[in-house]
Amino acid sequence: MGLTSDKVLALAVVAGVLLFAGTVWLWPRLARRSVRAVLGRVGLLLATQVAVFAAVGLVANQSFGFYGSWADLFGREDGQGVVVDHSAGAGGGPLRVVGDRRVTPAGGARPEVSGRVEEIRVVGRTSRIASPAFVYLPPEYFQARQRARTFPAAVVLTGYPGTAEALVEKLHYPRTALELAKAGRMRPMILVMLRPTVAPPRDTECVDVPGGPQTETFFAKDLPEAVSAHYRVGKGPRSWGVVGNSTGGYCALKLAAHHPEVYAAGAGLSPYYDAPNDPTTGDLFQGDEDRENRASLWWYLKNRPAPDTSLLVTSSRTGETNYKDTLKFIGLVKEKRPTRISSIILESGGHNFNTWRREIPATLQWLDERLGGGRAADGSRKRS
């Protein structure tokens, strides 16, 4: 059973309840001062606490998506990472579909009704990074009358460490996009969902690490190229947006600011504005001051020409630690034309999935309004 399995969670909860009940029931029998009784009390208390802590930890992991597997939890994940000397033509090209699922519970089993989520593996031609991802394709993508239509696309990033599955199962990006499009509140859009941790377990903060993972190149060049070559993404200069939460939010803002020719808009849900330096990141810049400055959104927007892109930031007055920094960032960007800034500020909301689910519908609509990559068969900008 996997770490995120509901059966594992249920087993931990049941074990905790049974051990607690057993402790209460057996305590009178273990009240004596013998060594055996003392060891029995210690054993029951320890087992009950372990079961309770395990249940609480599993609930937290299910809610926040810290770890996706037992190997990930114990630091033994080695299935994905930087591909050294990987042939760009191997495995059927830079993008390979390895599975699919329907969007539930928003529609029927047919993709032309409910859309489809495909599991893919992308290999960067330039960065040599290989990463799994999920791609949401809206129903219109499969409809015969729209077979020549192209669609705007958005890269959707998790936090660190995060799991791509959480974007589908916990944050409900595909279902939300489907429901908004059916209600006429946004155009159908392709979503490319993955985590920014493309060289696990290292947190590269979406930078090109000297002598290490070229993560920014992967997201700014390789990923859009591979997806555009495989799917019907709009070919215009404003076909792509990027959105993320927490670490993914920082990455989204930075990618849009550094690469406005690729990303017409970047949305950061509960973002921070400077790359951290801690044991999860390692030495990201190898003493290169220019690289370090460039990774700071504060420095970049103050010292480099303002990028022609749109940015969205979110926070809450109560519950988020980035609230004051977010207000300062809004003030900074407002002075930097032609960069455009928008915000979602909640009255309260913590750094968690529930808060981000409240922000995602408005964020997707904001992205839709700023992307111009989707076209109908006759070349006109298509709204459905």
Coordinates of C-alpha atoms in Angstrom, one line a residue:
M1 CA 0.0 0.0 0.0
G2 CA 1.3 3.4 -1.0
L3 CA 2.1 6.3 1.4
T4 CA -0.8 8.3 0.1
S5 CA -3.3 5.4 0.1
D6 CA -6.5 5.9 2.0
K7 CA -6.1 2.3 3.3
V8 CA -2.9 3.2 5.0
L9 CA -4.5 6.2 6.6
A10 CA -7.5 4.1 7.7
L11 CA -5.2 1.4 9.1
A12 CA -3.3 4.0 11.2
V13 CA -6.5 5.6 12.5
V14 CA -7.9 2.2 13.5
A15 CA -4.6 1.2 15.1
G16 CA -4.6 4.4 17.1
V17 CA -8.2 4.0 18.3
L18 CA -7.7 0.3 19.3
L19 CA -4.4 1.0 21.1
F20 CA -6.0 3.9 23.0
A21 CA -9.0 1.7 24.0
G22 CA -6.6 -1.1 24.9
T23 CA -4.6 1.1 27.1
V24 CA -7.6 2.3 29.0
W25 CA -8.9 -1.3 29.4
L26 CA -5.6 -2.8 30.5
W27 CA -4.3 0.0 32.7
P28 CA -5.8 -1.3 36.0
R29 CA -4.1 -4.7 35.4
L30 CA -0.8 -2.9 34.8
A31 CA -1.1 -0.7 37.9
R32 CA 1.3 -2.9 39.9
R33 CA 4.9 -2.0 40.6
S34 CA 6.5 -5.0 39.0
V35 CA 8.9 -4.7 36.2
R36 CA 6.5 -6.5 33.9
A37 CA 3.7 -4.1 34.7
V38 CA 6.0 -1.0 34.2
L39 CA 7.2 -2.3 30.8
G40 CA 3.6 -3.0 29.8
R41 CA 2.6 0.5 30.6
V42 CA 5.5 2.0 28.7
G43 CA 4.9 -0.3 25.8
L44 CA 1.2 0.6 25.5
L45 CA 1.8 4.3 25.9
L46 CA 4.6 4.3 23.3
A47 CA 2.6 2.2 20.8
T48 CA -0.4 4.4 21.2
Q49 CA 1.6 7.6 20.6
V50 CA 3.4 6.2 17.6
A51 CA 0.0 5.2 16.0
V52 CA -1.5 8.6 16.8
F53 CA 1.5 10.5 15.4
A54 CA 1.5 8.3 12.3
A55 CA -2.2 9.0 11.7
V56 CA -1.7 12.8 12.1
G57 CA 1.4 12.7 9.8
L58 CA -0.5 10.8 7.1
V59 CA -3.4 13.2 7.3
A60 CA -1.0 16.1 7.0
N61 CA 0.8 14.5 4.1
Q62 CA -2.5 13.8 2.3
S63 CA -3.5 17.4 2.8
F64 CA -0.3 19.1 1.8
G65 CA 1.4 16.6 -0.5
F66 CA 4.8 16.6 1.2
Y67 CA 5.8 13.1 0.0
G68 CA 4.4 11.0 -2.7
S69 CA 5.8 7.6 -1.8
W70 CA 7.6 5.6 0.9
A71 CA 10.8 6.0 -1.1
D72 CA 10.3 9.7 -1.3
L73 CA 9.7 9.9 2.5
F74 CA 12.9 8.0 3.4
G75 CA 15.0 9.8 0.8
R76 CA 15.4 6.8 -1.5
E77 CA 13.6 8.1 -4.5
D78 CA 15.8 7.8 -7.6
G79 CA 13.4 7.2 -10.4
Q80 CA 13.6 10.6 -12.0
G81 CA 16.3 13.2 -12.1
V82 CA 18.9 14.7 -14.4
V83 CA 19.6 12.5 -17.4
V84 CA 23.3 12.5 -18.2
D85 CA 24.2 11.9 -21.9
H86 CA 20.6 11.2 -22.9
S87 CA 19.9 11.0 -26.6
A88 CA 17.1 13.4 -27.5
G89 CA 15.6 10.9 -29.9
A90 CA 15.5 8.0 -27.4
G91 CA 12.2 6.8 -26.1
G92 CA 10.1 8.2 -29.0
G93 CA 11.3 11.8 -28.8
P94 CA 11.3 14.5 -26.1
L95 CA 7.7 13.8 -24.9
R96 CA 6.2 10.4 -24.4
V97 CA 2.6 9.6 -23.1
V98 CA 2.8 6.8 -20.6
G99 CA -0.8 6.8 -19.3
D100 CA -4.1 8.6 -19.1
R101 CA -7.2 9.1 -17.0
R102 CA -10.6 10.8 -17.4
V103 CA -11.4 14.0 -15.5
T104 CA -13.7 13.1 -12.6
P105 CA -16.3 13.7 -11.3
A106 CA -17.0 16.5 -13.8
G107 CA -18.1 14.5 -16.8
G108 CA -18.6 11.2 -18.5
A109 CA -15.9 8.7 -19.6
R110 CA -15.7 10.0 -23.1
P111 CA -12.8 12.6 -23.5
E112 CA -14.9 14.8 -25.9
V113 CA -17.3 15.3 -23.0
S114 CA -15.1 15.4 -19.9
G115 CA -11.6 15.9 -21.3
R116 CA -8.6 13.8 -20.4
V117 CA -5.5 13.8 -18.2
E118 CA -2.5 12.2 -19.8
E119 CA 0.6 11.2 -17.9
I120 CA 3.7 12.1 -19.8
R121 CA 7.5 12.0 -19.5
V122 CA 9.4 14.9 -20.9
V123 CA 13.1 14.8 -21.7
G124 CA 14.7 18.2 -22.2
R125 CA 16.7 18.6 -25.4
T126 CA 18.9 21.3 -24.0
S127 CA 18.9 20.7 -20.2
R128 CA 18.9 16.9 -20.4
I129 CA 16.5 16.9 -17.5
A130 CA 13.8 14.2 -17.6
S131 CA 10.6 14.8 -15.6
P132 CA 7.1 13.2 -15.4
A133 CA 4.1 15.4 -15.7
F134 CA 0.3 15.4 -16.2
V135 CA -1.4 17.1 -19.1
Y136 CA -5.0 18.1 -19.0
L137 CA -6.7 18.3 -22.4
P138 CA -10.1 19.9 -22.5
P139 CA -13.1 18.2 -24.2
E140 CA -12.9 20.5 -27.2
Y141 CA -9.5 19.1 -27.9
F142 CA -11.1 15.8 -28.9
Q143 CA -14.2 17.1 -30.7
A144 CA -14.2 16.4 -34.4
R145 CA -15.5 19.9 -35.3
Q146 CA -12.6 21.5 -33.5
R147 CA -9.8 19.2 -34.7
A148 CA -7.9 22.2 -36.2
R149 CA -8.3 24.4 -33.2
T150 CA -5.3 25.3 -31.1
F151 CA -5.4 26.1 -27.4
P152 CA -3.6 28.3 -24.8
A153 CA -1.5 26.4 -22.3
A154 CA -0.4 26.9 -18.8
V155 CA 2.4 25.2 -16.8
V156 CA 1.1 24.4 -13.3
L157 CA 3.7 23.9 -10.5
T158 CA 3.5 22.4 -7.0
G159 CA 5.4 23.5 -4.0
Y160 CA 8.4 21.7 -2.6
P161 CA 8.6 18.8 -2.4
G162 CA 5.0 18.3 -3.6
T163 CA 3.6 15.8 -6.0
A164 CA 2.2 16.3 -9.5
E165 CA -0.8 14.1 -8.5
A166 CA -1.8 16.6 -5.9
L167 CA -2.4 19.2 -8.6
V168 CA -5.0 16.8 -10.1
E169 CA -6.4 15.0 -7.0
K170 CA -6.1 17.7 -4.3
L171 CA -6.1 21.1 -6.0
H172 CA -8.5 19.9 -8.7
Y173 CA -7.0 22.0 -11.5
P174 CA -8.4 19.9 -14.4
R175 CA -11.9 19.8 -12.8
T176 CA -11.9 23.5 -12.1
A177 CA -10.8 24.4 -15.6
L178 CA -13.5 22.1 -17.1
E179 CA -16.2 23.6 -14.9
L180 CA -15.2 27.2 -15.6
A181 CA -15.0 26.5 -19.4
K182 CA -18.5 24.9 -19.4
A183 CA -19.9 27.9 -17.5
G184 CA -18.4 30.2 -20.1
R185 CA -16.1 31.9 -17.6
M186 CA -12.8 31.0 -19.4
R187 CA -11.7 29.4 -22.7
P188 CA -10.7 25.7 -22.8
M189 CA -7.0 25.5 -21.8
I190 CA -4.3 22.9 -21.8
L191 CA -2.7 22.5 -18.4
V192 CA 0.8 20.9 -18.0
M193 CA 1.1 19.9 -14.3
L194 CA 4.3 18.9 -12.6
R195 CA 6.5 19.7 -9.6
P196 CA 9.5 22.1 -9.8
T197 CA 11.6 19.4 -8.1
V198 CA 12.9 18.0 -11.4
A199 CA 16.1 16.7 -9.8
P200 CA 14.8 15.1 -6.6
P201 CA 15.4 15.3 -3.7
R202 CA 17.2 18.6 -4.4
D203 CA 15.2 21.8 -4.4
T204 CA 16.8 23.7 -7.3
E205 CA 14.4 26.7 -7.0
C206 CA 14.0 26.7 -10.8
V207 CA 17.5 28.1 -11.4
D208 CA 20.3 26.9 -13.7
V209 CA 22.8 25.5 -11.1
P210 CA 26.4 25.8 -12.3
G211 CA 27.6 22.3 -13.0
G212 CA 24.2 21.0 -11.9
P213 CA 20.6 20.8 -13.0
Q214 CA 19.6 23.4 -15.6
T215 CA 16.1 23.8 -14.2
E216 CA 15.3 27.2 -15.5
T217 CA 16.3 26.1 -19.1
F218 CA 14.0 23.1 -18.7
F219 CA 11.0 25.2 -17.8
A220 CA 11.7 28.2 -20.1
K221 CA 12.8 26.3 -23.2
D222 CA 12.5 22.5 -23.2
L223 CA 9.1 22.0 -21.7
P224 CA 7.2 24.4 -23.9
E225 CA 9.0 23.1 -27.0
A226 CA 8.2 19.5 -26.2
V227 CA 4.6 20.1 -25.3
S228 CA 4.0 22.4 -28.3
A229 CA 5.5 19.8 -30.7
H230 CA 3.2 17.0 -29.3
Y231 CA -0.1 18.9 -28.6
R232 CA -2.1 21.6 -30.4
V233 CA -0.9 24.6 -28.4
G234 CA -1.2 28.0 -29.9
K235 CA 1.8 29.2 -31.9
G236 CA 1.5 32.9 -31.0
P237 CA 4.0 34.7 -28.7
R238 CA 1.4 34.8 -25.9
S239 CA 0.3 31.2 -25.9
W240 CA 1.8 30.2 -22.5
G241 CA 1.2 31.1 -18.9
V242 CA 2.6 29.6 -15.7
V243 CA 1.1 29.3 -12.2
G244 CA 2.3 27.7 -9.0
N245 CA 1.9 27.6 -5.2
S246 CA 4.6 28.3 -2.6
T247 CA 7.9 27.3 -4.3
G248 CA 6.0 26.8 -7.5
G249 CA 4.6 30.3 -7.1
Y250 CA 8.1 31.8 -6.8
C251 CA 9.1 29.8 -9.9
A252 CA 6.1 31.0 -11.8
L253 CA 6.8 34.7 -11.1
K254 CA 10.5 34.3 -11.9
L255 CA 9.9 32.4 -15.2
A256 CA 7.4 35.1 -16.4
A257 CA 9.8 37.9 -15.4
H258 CA 12.9 36.3 -16.9
H259 CA 11.2 34.9 -20.0
P260 CA 8.3 37.2 -21.1
E261 CA 8.9 36.0 -24.7
V262 CA 7.7 32.6 -23.5
Y263 CA 5.3 33.3 -20.6
A264 CA 2.8 36.0 -21.1
A265 CA 1.6 35.7 -17.5
G266 CA 2.8 34.2 -14.3
A267 CA 0.7 33.6 -11.1
G268 CA 2.2 32.9 -7.7
L269 CA -0.1 31.5 -5.1
S270 CA 1.4 32.2 -1.6
P271 CA 4.8 32.8 -3.3
Y272 CA 8.1 34.1 -1.8
Y273 CA 10.3 36.4 -3.8
D274 CA 13.9 35.3 -3.3
A275 CA 15.5 31.9 -3.6
P276 CA 16.3 30.4 -0.2
N277 CA 19.7 28.9 0.8
D278 CA 19.2 25.8 3.0
P279 CA 20.1 22.1 3.2
T280 CA 17.4 21.3 0.6
T281 CA 18.8 23.6 -2.0
G282 CA 22.5 23.2 -1.5
D283 CA 24.8 25.8 -3.1
L284 CA 22.7 27.0 -6.0
F285 CA 25.0 29.7 -7.3
Q286 CA 28.6 28.5 -6.6
G287 CA 29.7 32.0 -5.7
D288 CA 28.3 33.6 -8.9
E289 CA 26.9 36.9 -7.6
D290 CA 25.1 37.7 -10.9
R291 CA 23.2 34.4 -10.8
E292 CA 22.3 35.0 -7.2
N293 CA 21.1 38.5 -7.9
R294 CA 19.1 37.4 -10.9
A295 CA 17.3 34.8 -8.8
S296 CA 16.0 37.5 -6.5
L297 CA 12.8 39.0 -7.9
W298 CA 13.4 42.1 -5.8
W299 CA 16.8 42.7 -7.4
Y300 CA 15.8 41.7 -10.8
L301 CA 12.8 44.1 -11.0
K302 CA 14.8 47.0 -9.5
N303 CA 17.9 46.6 -11.7
R304 CA 16.9 45.0 -15.0
P305 CA 14.5 46.4 -17.7
A306 CA 10.9 45.8 -16.7
P307 CA 9.6 42.7 -18.6
D308 CA 6.5 42.9 -20.7
T309 CA 4.5 40.4 -18.8
S310 CA 1.6 40.1 -16.3
L311 CA 2.1 38.9 -12.7
L312 CA -0.4 37.8 -10.1
V313 CA 0.4 37.3 -6.4
T314 CA -1.8 36.0 -3.6
S315 CA -1.8 36.2 0.1
S316 CA -4.1 36.6 3.1
R317 CA -4.1 39.2 5.9
T318 CA -4.3 36.5 8.5
G319 CA -2.5 33.1 8.1
E320 CA 0.1 33.8 5.5
T321 CA 3.7 34.8 6.4
N322 CA 4.2 36.5 3.0
Y323 CA 1.5 39.2 3.5
K324 CA 3.8 42.2 4.1
D325 CA 6.3 41.1 1.4
T326 CA 3.5 40.7 -1.0
L327 CA 2.3 44.3 -0.4
K328 CA 5.8 45.5 -0.9
F329 CA 6.2 43.5 -4.1
I330 CA 2.9 44.9 -5.5
G331 CA 4.2 48.4 -4.8
L332 CA 7.5 47.7 -6.5
V333 CA 6.0 46.2 -9.7
K334 CA 3.4 49.0 -10.0
E335 CA 6.3 51.4 -10.7
K336 CA 7.8 49.1 -13.4
R337 CA 6.0 49.5 -16.7
P338 CA 5.2 47.6 -18.9
T339 CA 5.1 44.9 -16.2
R340 CA 1.5 44.5 -14.9
I341 CA 0.6 43.3 -11.5
S342 CA -2.6 41.9 -10.0
S343 CA -3.4 40.3 -6.6
I344 CA -5.8 38.2 -4.7
I345 CA -5.7 39.0 -1.0
L346 CA -7.9 36.9 1.3
E347 CA -9.1 38.0 4.8
S348 CA -7.7 34.7 6.2
G349 CA -6.2 31.5 4.9
G350 CA -3.1 29.5 5.8
H351 CA -0.4 28.1 3.6
N352 CA -2.4 25.1 2.5
F353 CA -4.5 23.4 -0.2
N354 CA -7.8 24.7 1.1
T355 CA -6.5 28.3 0.7
W356 CA -5.2 27.6 -2.8
R357 CA -8.4 25.9 -3.9
R358 CA -10.2 29.2 -3.1
E359 CA -7.8 31.1 -5.3
I360 CA -7.5 28.8 -8.3
P361 CA -10.8 29.6 -10.1
A362 CA -10.0 33.4 -10.2
T363 CA -6.4 32.6 -11.1
L364 CA -7.4 30.5 -14.1
Q365 CA -9.8 33.2 -15.3
W366 CA -7.0 35.8 -14.9
L367 CA -4.6 33.6 -16.9
D368 CA -7.3 33.1 -19.6
E369 CA -7.7 36.9 -20.0
R370 CA -4.0 37.4 -20.6
L371 CA -3.3 34.6 -23.0
G372 CA -3.9 34.9 -26.7
G373 CA -2.5 31.6 -28.0
G374 CA -5.8 29.8 -28.7
R375 CA -7.2 30.0 -32.2
A376 CA -10.1 28.5 -34.1
A377 CA -9.8 26.8 -37.4
D378 CA -10.4 30.1 -39.2
G379 CA -7.6 31.8 -37.3
S380 CA -9.8 33.8 -35.0
R381 CA -9.4 34.0 -31.2
K382 CA -11.8 31.4 -30.0
R383 CA -13.9 31.6 -26.9
S384 CA -16.2 28.7 -26.1

